[in-house]
PDB file of C-alpha atoms in Angstrom:
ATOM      1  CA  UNK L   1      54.942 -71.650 -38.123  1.00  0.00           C
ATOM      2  CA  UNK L   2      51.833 -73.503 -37.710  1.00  0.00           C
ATOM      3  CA  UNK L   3      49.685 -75.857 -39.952  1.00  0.00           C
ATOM      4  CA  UNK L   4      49.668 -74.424 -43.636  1.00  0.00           C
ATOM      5  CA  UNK L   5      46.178 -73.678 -44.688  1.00  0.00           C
ATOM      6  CA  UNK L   6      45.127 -74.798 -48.333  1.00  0.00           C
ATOM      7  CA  UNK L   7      46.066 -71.929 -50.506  1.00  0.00           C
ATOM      8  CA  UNK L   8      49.442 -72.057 -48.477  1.00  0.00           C
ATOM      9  CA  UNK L   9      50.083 -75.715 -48.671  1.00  0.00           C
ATOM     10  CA  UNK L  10      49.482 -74.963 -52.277  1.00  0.00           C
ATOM     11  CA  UNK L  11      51.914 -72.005 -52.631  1.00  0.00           C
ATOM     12  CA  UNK L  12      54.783 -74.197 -51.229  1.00  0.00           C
ATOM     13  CA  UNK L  13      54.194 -77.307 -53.353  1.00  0.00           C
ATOM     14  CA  UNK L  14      53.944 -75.036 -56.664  1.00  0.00           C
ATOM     15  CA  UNK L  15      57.387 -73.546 -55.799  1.00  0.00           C
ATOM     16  CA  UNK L  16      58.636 -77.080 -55.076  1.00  0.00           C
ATOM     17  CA  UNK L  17      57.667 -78.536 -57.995  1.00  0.00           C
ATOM     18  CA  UNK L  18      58.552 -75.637 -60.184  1.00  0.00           C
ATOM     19  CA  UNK L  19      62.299 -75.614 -58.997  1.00  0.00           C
ATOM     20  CA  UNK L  20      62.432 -79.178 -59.101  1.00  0.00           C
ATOM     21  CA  UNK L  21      61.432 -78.976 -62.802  1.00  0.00           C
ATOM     22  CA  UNK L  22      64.018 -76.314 -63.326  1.00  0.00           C
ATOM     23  CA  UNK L  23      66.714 -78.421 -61.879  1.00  0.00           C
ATOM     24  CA  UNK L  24      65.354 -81.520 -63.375  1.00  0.00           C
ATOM     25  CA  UNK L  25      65.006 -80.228 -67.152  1.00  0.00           C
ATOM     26  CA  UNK L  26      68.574 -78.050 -67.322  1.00  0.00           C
ATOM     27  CA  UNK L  27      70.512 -80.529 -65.280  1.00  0.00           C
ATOM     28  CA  UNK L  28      71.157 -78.218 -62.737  1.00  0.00           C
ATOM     29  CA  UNK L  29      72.306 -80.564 -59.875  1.00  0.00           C
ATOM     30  CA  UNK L  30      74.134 -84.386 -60.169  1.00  0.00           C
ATOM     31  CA  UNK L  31      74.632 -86.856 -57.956  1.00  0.00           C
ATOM     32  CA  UNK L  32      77.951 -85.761 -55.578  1.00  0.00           C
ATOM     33  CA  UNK L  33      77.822 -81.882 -56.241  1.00  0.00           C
ATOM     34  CA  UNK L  34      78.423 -79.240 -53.684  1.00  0.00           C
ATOM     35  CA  UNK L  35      76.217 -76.649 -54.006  1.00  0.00           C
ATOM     36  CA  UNK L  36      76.956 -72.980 -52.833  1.00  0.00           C
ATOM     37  CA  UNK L  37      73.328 -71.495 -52.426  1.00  0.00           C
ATOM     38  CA  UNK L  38      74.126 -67.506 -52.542  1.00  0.00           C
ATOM     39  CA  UNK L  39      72.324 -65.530 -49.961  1.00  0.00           C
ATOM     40  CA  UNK L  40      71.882 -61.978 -50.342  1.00  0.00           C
ATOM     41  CA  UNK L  41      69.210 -61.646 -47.265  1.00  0.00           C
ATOM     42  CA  UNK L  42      66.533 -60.830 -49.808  1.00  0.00           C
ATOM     43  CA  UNK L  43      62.925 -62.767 -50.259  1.00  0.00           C
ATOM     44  CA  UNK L  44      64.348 -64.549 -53.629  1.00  0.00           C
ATOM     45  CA  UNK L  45      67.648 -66.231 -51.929  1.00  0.00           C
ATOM     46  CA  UNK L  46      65.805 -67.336 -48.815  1.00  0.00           C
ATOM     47  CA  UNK L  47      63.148 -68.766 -50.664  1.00  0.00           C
ATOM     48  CA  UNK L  48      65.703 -70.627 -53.031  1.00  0.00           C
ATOM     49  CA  UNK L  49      67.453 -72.150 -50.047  1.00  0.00           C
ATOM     50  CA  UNK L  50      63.988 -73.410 -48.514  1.00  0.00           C
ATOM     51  CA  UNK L  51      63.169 -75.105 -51.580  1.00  0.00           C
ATOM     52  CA  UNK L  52      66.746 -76.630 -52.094  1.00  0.00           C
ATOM     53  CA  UNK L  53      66.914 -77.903 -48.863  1.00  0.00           C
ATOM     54  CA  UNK L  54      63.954 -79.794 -49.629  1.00  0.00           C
ATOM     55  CA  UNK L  55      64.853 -80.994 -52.896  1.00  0.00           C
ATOM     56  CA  UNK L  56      67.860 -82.379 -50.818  1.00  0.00           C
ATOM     57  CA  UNK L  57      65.594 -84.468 -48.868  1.00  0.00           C
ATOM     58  CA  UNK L  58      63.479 -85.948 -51.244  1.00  0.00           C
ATOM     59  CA  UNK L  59      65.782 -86.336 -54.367  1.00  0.00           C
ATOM     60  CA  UNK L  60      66.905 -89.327 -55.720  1.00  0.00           C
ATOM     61  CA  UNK L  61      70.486 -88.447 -55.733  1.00  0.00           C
ATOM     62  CA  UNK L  62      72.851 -86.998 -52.910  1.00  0.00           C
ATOM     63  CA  UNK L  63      74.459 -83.447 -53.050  1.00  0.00           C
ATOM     64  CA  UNK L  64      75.563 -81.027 -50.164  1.00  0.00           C
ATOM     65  CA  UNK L  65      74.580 -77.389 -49.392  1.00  0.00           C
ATOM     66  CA  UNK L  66      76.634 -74.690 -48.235  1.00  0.00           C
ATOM     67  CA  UNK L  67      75.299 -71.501 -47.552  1.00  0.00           C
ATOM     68  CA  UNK L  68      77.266 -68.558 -48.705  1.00  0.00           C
ATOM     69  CA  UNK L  69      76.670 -64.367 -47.480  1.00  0.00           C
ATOM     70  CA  UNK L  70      78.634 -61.645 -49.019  1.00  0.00           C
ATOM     71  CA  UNK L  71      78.935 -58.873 -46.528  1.00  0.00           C
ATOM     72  CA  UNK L  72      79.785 -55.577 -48.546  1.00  0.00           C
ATOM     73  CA  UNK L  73      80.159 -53.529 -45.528  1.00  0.00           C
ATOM     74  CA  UNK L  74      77.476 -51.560 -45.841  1.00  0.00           C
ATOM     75  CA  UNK L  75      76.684 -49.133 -43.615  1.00  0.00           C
ATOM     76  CA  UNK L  76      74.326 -50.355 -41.113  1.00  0.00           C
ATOM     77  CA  UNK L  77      74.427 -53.911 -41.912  1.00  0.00           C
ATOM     78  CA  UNK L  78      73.179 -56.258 -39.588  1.00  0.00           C
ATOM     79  CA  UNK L  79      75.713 -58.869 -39.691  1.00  0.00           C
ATOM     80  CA  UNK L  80      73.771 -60.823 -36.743  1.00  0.00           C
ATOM     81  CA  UNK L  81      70.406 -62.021 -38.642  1.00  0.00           C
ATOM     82  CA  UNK L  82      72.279 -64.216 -41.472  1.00  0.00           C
ATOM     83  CA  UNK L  83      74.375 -66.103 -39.196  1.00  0.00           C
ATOM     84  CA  UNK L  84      71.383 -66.589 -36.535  1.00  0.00           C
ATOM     85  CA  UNK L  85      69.046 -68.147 -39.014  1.00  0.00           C
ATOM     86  CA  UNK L  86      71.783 -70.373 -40.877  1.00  0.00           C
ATOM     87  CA  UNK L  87      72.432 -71.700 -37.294  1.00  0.00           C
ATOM     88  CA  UNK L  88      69.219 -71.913 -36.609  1.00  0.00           C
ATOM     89  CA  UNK L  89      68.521 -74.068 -39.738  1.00  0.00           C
ATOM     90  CA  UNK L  90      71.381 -76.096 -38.622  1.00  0.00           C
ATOM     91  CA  UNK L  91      73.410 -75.801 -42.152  1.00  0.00           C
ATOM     92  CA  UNK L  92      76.938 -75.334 -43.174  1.00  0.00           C
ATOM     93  CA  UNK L  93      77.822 -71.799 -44.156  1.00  0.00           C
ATOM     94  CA  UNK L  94      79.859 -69.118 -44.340  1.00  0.00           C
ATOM     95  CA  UNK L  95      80.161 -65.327 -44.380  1.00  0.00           C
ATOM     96  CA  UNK L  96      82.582 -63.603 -46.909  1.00  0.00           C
ATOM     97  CA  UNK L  97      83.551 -60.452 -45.997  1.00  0.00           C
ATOM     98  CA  UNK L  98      84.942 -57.690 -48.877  1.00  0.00           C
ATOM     99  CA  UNK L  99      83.905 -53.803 -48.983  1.00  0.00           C
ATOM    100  CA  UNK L 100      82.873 -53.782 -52.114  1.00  0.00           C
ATOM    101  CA  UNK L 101      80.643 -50.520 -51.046  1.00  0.00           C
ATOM    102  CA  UNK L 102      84.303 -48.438 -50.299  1.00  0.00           C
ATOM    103  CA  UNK L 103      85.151 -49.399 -53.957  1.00  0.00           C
ATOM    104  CA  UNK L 104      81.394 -48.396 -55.486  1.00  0.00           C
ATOM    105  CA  UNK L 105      81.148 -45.298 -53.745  1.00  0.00           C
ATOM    106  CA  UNK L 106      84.996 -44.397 -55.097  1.00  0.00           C
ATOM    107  CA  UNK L 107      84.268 -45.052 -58.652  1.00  0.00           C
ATOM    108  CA  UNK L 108      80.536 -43.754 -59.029  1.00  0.00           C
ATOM    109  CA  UNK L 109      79.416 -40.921 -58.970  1.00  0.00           C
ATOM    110  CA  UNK L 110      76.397 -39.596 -56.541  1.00  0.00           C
ATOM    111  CA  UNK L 111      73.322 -39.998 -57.993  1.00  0.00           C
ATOM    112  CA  UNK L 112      74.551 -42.938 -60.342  1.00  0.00           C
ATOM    113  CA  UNK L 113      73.590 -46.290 -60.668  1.00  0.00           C
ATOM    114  CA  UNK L 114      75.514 -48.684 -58.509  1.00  0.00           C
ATOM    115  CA  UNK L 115      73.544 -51.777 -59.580  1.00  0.00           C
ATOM    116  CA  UNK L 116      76.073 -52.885 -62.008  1.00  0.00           C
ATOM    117  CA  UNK L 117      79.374 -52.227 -60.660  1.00  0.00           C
ATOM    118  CA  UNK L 118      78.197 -53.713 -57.371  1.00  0.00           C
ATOM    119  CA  UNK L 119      76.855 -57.244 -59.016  1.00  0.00           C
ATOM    120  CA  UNK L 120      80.224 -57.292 -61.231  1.00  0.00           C
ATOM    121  CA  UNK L 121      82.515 -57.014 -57.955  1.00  0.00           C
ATOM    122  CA  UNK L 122      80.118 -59.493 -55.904  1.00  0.00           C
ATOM    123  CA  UNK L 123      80.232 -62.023 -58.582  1.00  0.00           C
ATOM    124  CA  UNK L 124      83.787 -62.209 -58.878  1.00  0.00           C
ATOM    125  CA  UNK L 125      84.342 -62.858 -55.501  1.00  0.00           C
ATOM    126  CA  UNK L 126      81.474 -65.130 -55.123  1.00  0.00           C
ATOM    127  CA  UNK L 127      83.130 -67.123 -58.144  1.00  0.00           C
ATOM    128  CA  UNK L 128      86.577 -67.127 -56.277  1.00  0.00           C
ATOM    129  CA  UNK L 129      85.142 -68.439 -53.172  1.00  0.00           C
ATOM    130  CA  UNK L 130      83.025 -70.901 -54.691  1.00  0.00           C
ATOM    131  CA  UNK L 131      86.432 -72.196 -56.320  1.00  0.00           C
ATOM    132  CA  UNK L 132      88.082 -71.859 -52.966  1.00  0.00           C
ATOM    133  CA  UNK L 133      85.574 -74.458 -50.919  1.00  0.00           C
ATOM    134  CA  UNK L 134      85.368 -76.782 -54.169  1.00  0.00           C
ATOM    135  CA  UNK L 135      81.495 -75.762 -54.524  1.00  0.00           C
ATOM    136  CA  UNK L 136      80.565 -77.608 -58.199  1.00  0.00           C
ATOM    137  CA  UNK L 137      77.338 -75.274 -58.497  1.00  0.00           C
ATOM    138  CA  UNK L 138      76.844 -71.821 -57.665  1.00  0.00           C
ATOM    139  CA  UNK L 139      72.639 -71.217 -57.520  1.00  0.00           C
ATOM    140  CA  UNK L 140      72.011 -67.662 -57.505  1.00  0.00           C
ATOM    141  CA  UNK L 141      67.645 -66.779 -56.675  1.00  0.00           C
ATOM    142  CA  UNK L 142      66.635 -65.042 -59.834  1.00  0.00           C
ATOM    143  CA  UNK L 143      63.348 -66.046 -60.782  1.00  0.00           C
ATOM    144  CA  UNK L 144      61.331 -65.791 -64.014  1.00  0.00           C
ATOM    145  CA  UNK L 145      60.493 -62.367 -64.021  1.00  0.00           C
ATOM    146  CA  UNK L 146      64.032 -61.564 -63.090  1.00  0.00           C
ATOM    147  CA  UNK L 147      64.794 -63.606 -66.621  1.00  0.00           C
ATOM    148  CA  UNK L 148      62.337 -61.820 -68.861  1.00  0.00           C
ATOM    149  CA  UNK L 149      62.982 -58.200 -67.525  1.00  0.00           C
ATOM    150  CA  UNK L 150      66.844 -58.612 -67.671  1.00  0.00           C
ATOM    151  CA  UNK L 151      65.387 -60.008 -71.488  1.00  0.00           C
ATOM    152  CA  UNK L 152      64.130 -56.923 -72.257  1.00  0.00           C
ATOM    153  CA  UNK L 153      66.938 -54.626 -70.638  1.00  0.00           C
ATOM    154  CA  UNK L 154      69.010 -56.155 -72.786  1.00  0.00           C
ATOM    155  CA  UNK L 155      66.794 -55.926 -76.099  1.00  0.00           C
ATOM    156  CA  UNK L 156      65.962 -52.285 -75.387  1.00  0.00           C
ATOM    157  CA  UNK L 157      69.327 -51.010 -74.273  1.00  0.00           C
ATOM    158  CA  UNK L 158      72.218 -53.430 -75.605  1.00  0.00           C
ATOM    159  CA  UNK L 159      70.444 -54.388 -78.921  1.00  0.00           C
ATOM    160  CA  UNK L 160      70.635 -57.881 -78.202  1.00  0.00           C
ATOM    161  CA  UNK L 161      68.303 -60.935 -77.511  1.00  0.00           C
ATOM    162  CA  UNK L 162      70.027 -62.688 -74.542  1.00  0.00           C
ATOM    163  CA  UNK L 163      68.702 -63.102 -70.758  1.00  0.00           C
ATOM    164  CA  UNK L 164      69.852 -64.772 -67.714  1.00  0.00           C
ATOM    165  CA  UNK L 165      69.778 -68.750 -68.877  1.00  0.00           C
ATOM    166  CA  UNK L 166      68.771 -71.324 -65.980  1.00  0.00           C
ATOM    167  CA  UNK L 167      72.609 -73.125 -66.213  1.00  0.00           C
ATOM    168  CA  UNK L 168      75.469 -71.097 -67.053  1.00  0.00           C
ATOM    169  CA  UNK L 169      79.216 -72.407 -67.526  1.00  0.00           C
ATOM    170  CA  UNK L 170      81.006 -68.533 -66.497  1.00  0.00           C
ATOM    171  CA  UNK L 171      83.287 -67.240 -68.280  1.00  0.00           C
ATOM    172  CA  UNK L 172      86.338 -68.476 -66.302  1.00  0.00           C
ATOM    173  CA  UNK L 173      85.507 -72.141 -67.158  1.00  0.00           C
ATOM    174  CA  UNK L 174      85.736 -72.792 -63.716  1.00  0.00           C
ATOM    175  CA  UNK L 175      82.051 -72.389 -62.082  1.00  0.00           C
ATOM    176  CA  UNK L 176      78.726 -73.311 -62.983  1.00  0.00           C
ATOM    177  CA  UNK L 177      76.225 -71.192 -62.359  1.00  0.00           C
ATOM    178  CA  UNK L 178      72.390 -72.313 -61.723  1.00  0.00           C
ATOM    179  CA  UNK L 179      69.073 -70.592 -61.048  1.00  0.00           C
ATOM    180  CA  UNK L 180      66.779 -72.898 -59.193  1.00  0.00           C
ATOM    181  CA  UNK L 181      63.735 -70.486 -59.306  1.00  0.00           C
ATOM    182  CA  UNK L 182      63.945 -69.790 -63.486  1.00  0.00           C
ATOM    183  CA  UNK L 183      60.278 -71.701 -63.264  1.00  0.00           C
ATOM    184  CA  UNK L 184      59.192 -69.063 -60.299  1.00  0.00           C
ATOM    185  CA  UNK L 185      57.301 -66.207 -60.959  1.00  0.00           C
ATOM    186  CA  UNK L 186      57.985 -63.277 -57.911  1.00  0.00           C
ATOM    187  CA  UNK L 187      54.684 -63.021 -57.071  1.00  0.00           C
ATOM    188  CA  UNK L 188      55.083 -66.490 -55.530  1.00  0.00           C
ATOM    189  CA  UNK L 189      57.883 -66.077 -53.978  1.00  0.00           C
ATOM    190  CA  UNK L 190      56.495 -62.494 -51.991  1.00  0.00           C
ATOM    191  CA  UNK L 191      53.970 -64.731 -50.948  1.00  0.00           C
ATOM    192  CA  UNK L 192      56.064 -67.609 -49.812  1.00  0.00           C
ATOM    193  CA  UNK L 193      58.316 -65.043 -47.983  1.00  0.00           C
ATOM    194  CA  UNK L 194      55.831 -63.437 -46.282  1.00  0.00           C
ATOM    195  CA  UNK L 195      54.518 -66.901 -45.257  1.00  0.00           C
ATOM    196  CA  UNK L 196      57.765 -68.235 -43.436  1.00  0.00           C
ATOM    197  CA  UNK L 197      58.556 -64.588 -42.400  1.00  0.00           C
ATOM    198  CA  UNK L 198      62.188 -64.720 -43.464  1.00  0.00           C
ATOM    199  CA  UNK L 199      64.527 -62.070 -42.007  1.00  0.00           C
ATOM    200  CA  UNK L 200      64.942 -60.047 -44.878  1.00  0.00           C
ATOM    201  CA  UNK L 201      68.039 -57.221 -45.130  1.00  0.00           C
ATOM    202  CA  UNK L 202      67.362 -54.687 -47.341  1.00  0.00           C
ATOM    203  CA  UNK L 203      69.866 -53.547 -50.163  1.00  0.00           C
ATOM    204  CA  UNK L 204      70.548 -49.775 -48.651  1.00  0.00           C
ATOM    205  CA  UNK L 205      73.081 -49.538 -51.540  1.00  0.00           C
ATOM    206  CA  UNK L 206      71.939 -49.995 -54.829  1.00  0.00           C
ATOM    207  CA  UNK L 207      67.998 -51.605 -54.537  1.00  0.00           C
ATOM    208  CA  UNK L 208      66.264 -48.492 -52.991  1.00  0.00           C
ATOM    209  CA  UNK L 209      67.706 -46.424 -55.925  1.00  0.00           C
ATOM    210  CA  UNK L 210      64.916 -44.672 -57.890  1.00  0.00           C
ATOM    211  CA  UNK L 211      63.992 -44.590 -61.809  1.00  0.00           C
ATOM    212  CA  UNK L 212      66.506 -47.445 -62.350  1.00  0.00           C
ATOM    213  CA  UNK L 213      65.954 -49.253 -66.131  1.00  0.00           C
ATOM    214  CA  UNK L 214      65.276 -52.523 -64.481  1.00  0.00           C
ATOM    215  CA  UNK L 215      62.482 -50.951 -62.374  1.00  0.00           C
ATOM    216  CA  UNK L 216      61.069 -49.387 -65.892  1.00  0.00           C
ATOM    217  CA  UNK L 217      60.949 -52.615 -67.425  1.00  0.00           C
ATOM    218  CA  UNK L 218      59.125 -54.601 -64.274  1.00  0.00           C
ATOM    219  CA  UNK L 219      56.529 -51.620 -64.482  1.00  0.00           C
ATOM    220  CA  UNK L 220      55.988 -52.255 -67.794  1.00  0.00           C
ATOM    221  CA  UNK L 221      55.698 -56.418 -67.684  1.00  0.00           C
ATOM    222  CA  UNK L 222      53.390 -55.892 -64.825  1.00  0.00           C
ATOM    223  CA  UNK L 223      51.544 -53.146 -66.290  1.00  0.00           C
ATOM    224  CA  UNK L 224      51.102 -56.130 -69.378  1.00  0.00           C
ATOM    225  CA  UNK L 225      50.157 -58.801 -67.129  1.00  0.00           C
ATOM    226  CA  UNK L 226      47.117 -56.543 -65.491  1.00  0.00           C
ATOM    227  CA  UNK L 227      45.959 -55.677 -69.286  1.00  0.00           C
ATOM    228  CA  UNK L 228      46.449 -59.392 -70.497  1.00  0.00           C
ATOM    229  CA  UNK L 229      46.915 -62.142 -67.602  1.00  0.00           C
ATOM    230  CA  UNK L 230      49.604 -64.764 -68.217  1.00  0.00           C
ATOM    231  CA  UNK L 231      52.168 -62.310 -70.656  1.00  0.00           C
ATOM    232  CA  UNK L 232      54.591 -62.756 -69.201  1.00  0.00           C
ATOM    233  CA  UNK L 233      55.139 -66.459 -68.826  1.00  0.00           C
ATOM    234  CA  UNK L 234      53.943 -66.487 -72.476  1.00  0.00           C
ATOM    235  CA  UNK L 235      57.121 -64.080 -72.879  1.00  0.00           C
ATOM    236  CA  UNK L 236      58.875 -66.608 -71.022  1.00  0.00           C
ATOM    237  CA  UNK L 237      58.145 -69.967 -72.531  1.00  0.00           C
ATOM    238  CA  UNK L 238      59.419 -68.063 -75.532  1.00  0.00           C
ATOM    239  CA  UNK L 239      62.667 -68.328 -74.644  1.00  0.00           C
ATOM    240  CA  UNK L 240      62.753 -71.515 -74.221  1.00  0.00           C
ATOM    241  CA  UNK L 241      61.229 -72.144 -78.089  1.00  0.00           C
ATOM    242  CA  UNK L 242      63.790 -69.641 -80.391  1.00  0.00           C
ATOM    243  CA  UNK L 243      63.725 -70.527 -84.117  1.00  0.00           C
ATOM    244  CA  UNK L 244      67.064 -68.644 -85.414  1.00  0.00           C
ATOM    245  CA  UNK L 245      65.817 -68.517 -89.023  1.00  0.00           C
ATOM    246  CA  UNK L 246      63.157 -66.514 -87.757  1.00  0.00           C
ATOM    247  CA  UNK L 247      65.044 -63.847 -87.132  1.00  0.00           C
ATOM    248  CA  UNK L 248      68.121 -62.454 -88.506  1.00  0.00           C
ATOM    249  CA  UNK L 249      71.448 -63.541 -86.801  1.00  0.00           C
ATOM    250  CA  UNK L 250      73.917 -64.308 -89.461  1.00  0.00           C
ATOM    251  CA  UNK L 251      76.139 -66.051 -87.122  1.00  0.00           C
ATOM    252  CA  UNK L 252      73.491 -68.372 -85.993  1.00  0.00           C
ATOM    253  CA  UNK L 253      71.427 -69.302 -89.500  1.00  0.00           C
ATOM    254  CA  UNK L 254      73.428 -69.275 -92.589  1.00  0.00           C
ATOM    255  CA  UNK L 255      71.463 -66.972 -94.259  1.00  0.00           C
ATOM    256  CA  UNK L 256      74.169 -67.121 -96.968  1.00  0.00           C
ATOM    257  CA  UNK L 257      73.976 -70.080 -98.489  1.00  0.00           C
ATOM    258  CA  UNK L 258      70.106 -70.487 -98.276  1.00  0.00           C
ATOM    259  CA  UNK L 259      68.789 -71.105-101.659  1.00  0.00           C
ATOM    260  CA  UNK L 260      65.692 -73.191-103.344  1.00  0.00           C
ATOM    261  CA  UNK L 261      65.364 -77.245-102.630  1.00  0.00           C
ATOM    262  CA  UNK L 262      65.757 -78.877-106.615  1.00  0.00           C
ATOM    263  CA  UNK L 263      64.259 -81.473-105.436  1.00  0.00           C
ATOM    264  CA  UNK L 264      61.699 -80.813-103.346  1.00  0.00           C
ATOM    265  CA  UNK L 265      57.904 -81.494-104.661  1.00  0.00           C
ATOM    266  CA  UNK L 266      55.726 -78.788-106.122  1.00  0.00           C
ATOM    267  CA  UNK L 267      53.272 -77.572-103.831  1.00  0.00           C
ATOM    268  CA  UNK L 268      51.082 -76.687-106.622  1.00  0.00           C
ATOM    269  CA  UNK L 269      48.614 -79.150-108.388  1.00  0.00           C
ATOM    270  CA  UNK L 270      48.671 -78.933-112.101  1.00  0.00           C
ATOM    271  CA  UNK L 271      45.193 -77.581-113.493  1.00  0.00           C
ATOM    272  CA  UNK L 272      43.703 -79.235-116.485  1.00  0.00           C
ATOM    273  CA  UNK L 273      43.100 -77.248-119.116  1.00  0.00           C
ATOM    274  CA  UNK L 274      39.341 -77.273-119.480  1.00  0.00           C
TER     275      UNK L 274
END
């Protein structure tokens, strides 16, 4: 690639400087960690590994990166383009082969959405691997939009306010999961993928499904964002500013024993009888 042009050089320093906010405000990376940057072959973990390999240059503290592709075996897969890049970029990695896809296509039926089974079966081998090389961090490319539509999906459809956090301890106790891009918006990162023309593999198995919930709610936040510019970060930066006795969570405001202040002051000023 040659010379960036202005509105380029500009794209890549906004997506460095957002993820090294990210990282900076939730922590995400310390001094000595091994970092297992998850590579799907899609725009979001491509662009996450571009912008952590920088941050490993210019940071103040040192930390190593290994790269880490789960192949499904899905059919057609090119197993070639992963491992020519990573080589290419010169970086430790590895390729961790398990067909989920067999175990998806057992258990759900045609026509069904595979999204979730599929993430549940490459997360828990992702977190077993990530144990197995002594990774300390797992960063996974979700950006913001990724945050505030998996925000609503879970509002609309589990009746709960919860989204993907930037830093996540999983469940196991055992990994620590980060999200580099949180600060990104996709828009960005399109751009910036299109830019460095990254060798993207499309997800044959579960991304080119149709009418899927996740797709309804991106509609509608982009849909928003043409009607009123700068929703959804608005939607965003709320998250990141929740005041529980706002709303009506028992188990986080003790609603119960809220009664009047004695002795607080009056806010009314006595009137003189005239």
């Amino acid at each position: 690639m040659g010379t960036l042009t202005v509105n380029q050089n500009k794209l890549q320093k906004r997506l460095r400087r957002q993820a090294g906010e990210a990282v900076a405000d939730f922590n995400m990376i310390e001094d000595g960690d091994k970092v297992m940057v998850c590579l799907s072959g899609g725009k979001d973990s491509y662009t996450m590994l571009d912008v952590l390999m920088h941050l490993q240059k210019v940071a103040p503290i040192k930390f190593e990166i290994v790269a880490v592709n789960m192949d499904q075996k899905q059919p057609g897969f090119p197993e070639h383009v992963l491992p020519a890049y990573l080589k290419e970029l010169g970086i430790e990695y590895h390729i961790v082969e398990k067909d989920t896809y067999s175990v998806v296509k057992e258990l759900i039926p045609e026509g069904k959405t595979t999204c979730s089974l599929c993430s549940r079966l490459r997360r828990g081998t992702l977190y077993t691997f990530a144990d197995e090389i002594g990774a300390t961090k797992m960063a996974l490319g979700h950006h913001r939009d990724d945050i505030v539509e998996t925000f609503f999906l879970n509002m609309f459809f589990n009746g709960s306010l919860k989204a993907m956090p930037p830093k996540l301890r999983a469940d196991d106790g055992r990994n620590v999961v980060i999200r580099p891009l949180a600060y990104c918006n996709e828009k960005d990162i399109q751009a910036y993928s299109d830019l460095k023309q990254f060798p993207i593999i499309p997800c044959n198995l579960c991304g080119s499904q149709e009418n899927l919930q996740r797709q309804v709610v991106k509609d509608m936040l982009q849909e928003w964002d043409r009607k009123t510019p700068g929703r959804t970060e608005s939607i965003f930066r709320s998250l990141q500013n929740v005041i529980p006795s706002q709303l009506a969570d028992r188990n986080l405001f003790d609603f119960t024993n809220l009664k009047i202040d004695e002795t607080a002051a009056s806010r009314f000023v006595n009137v003189v009888n005239l």
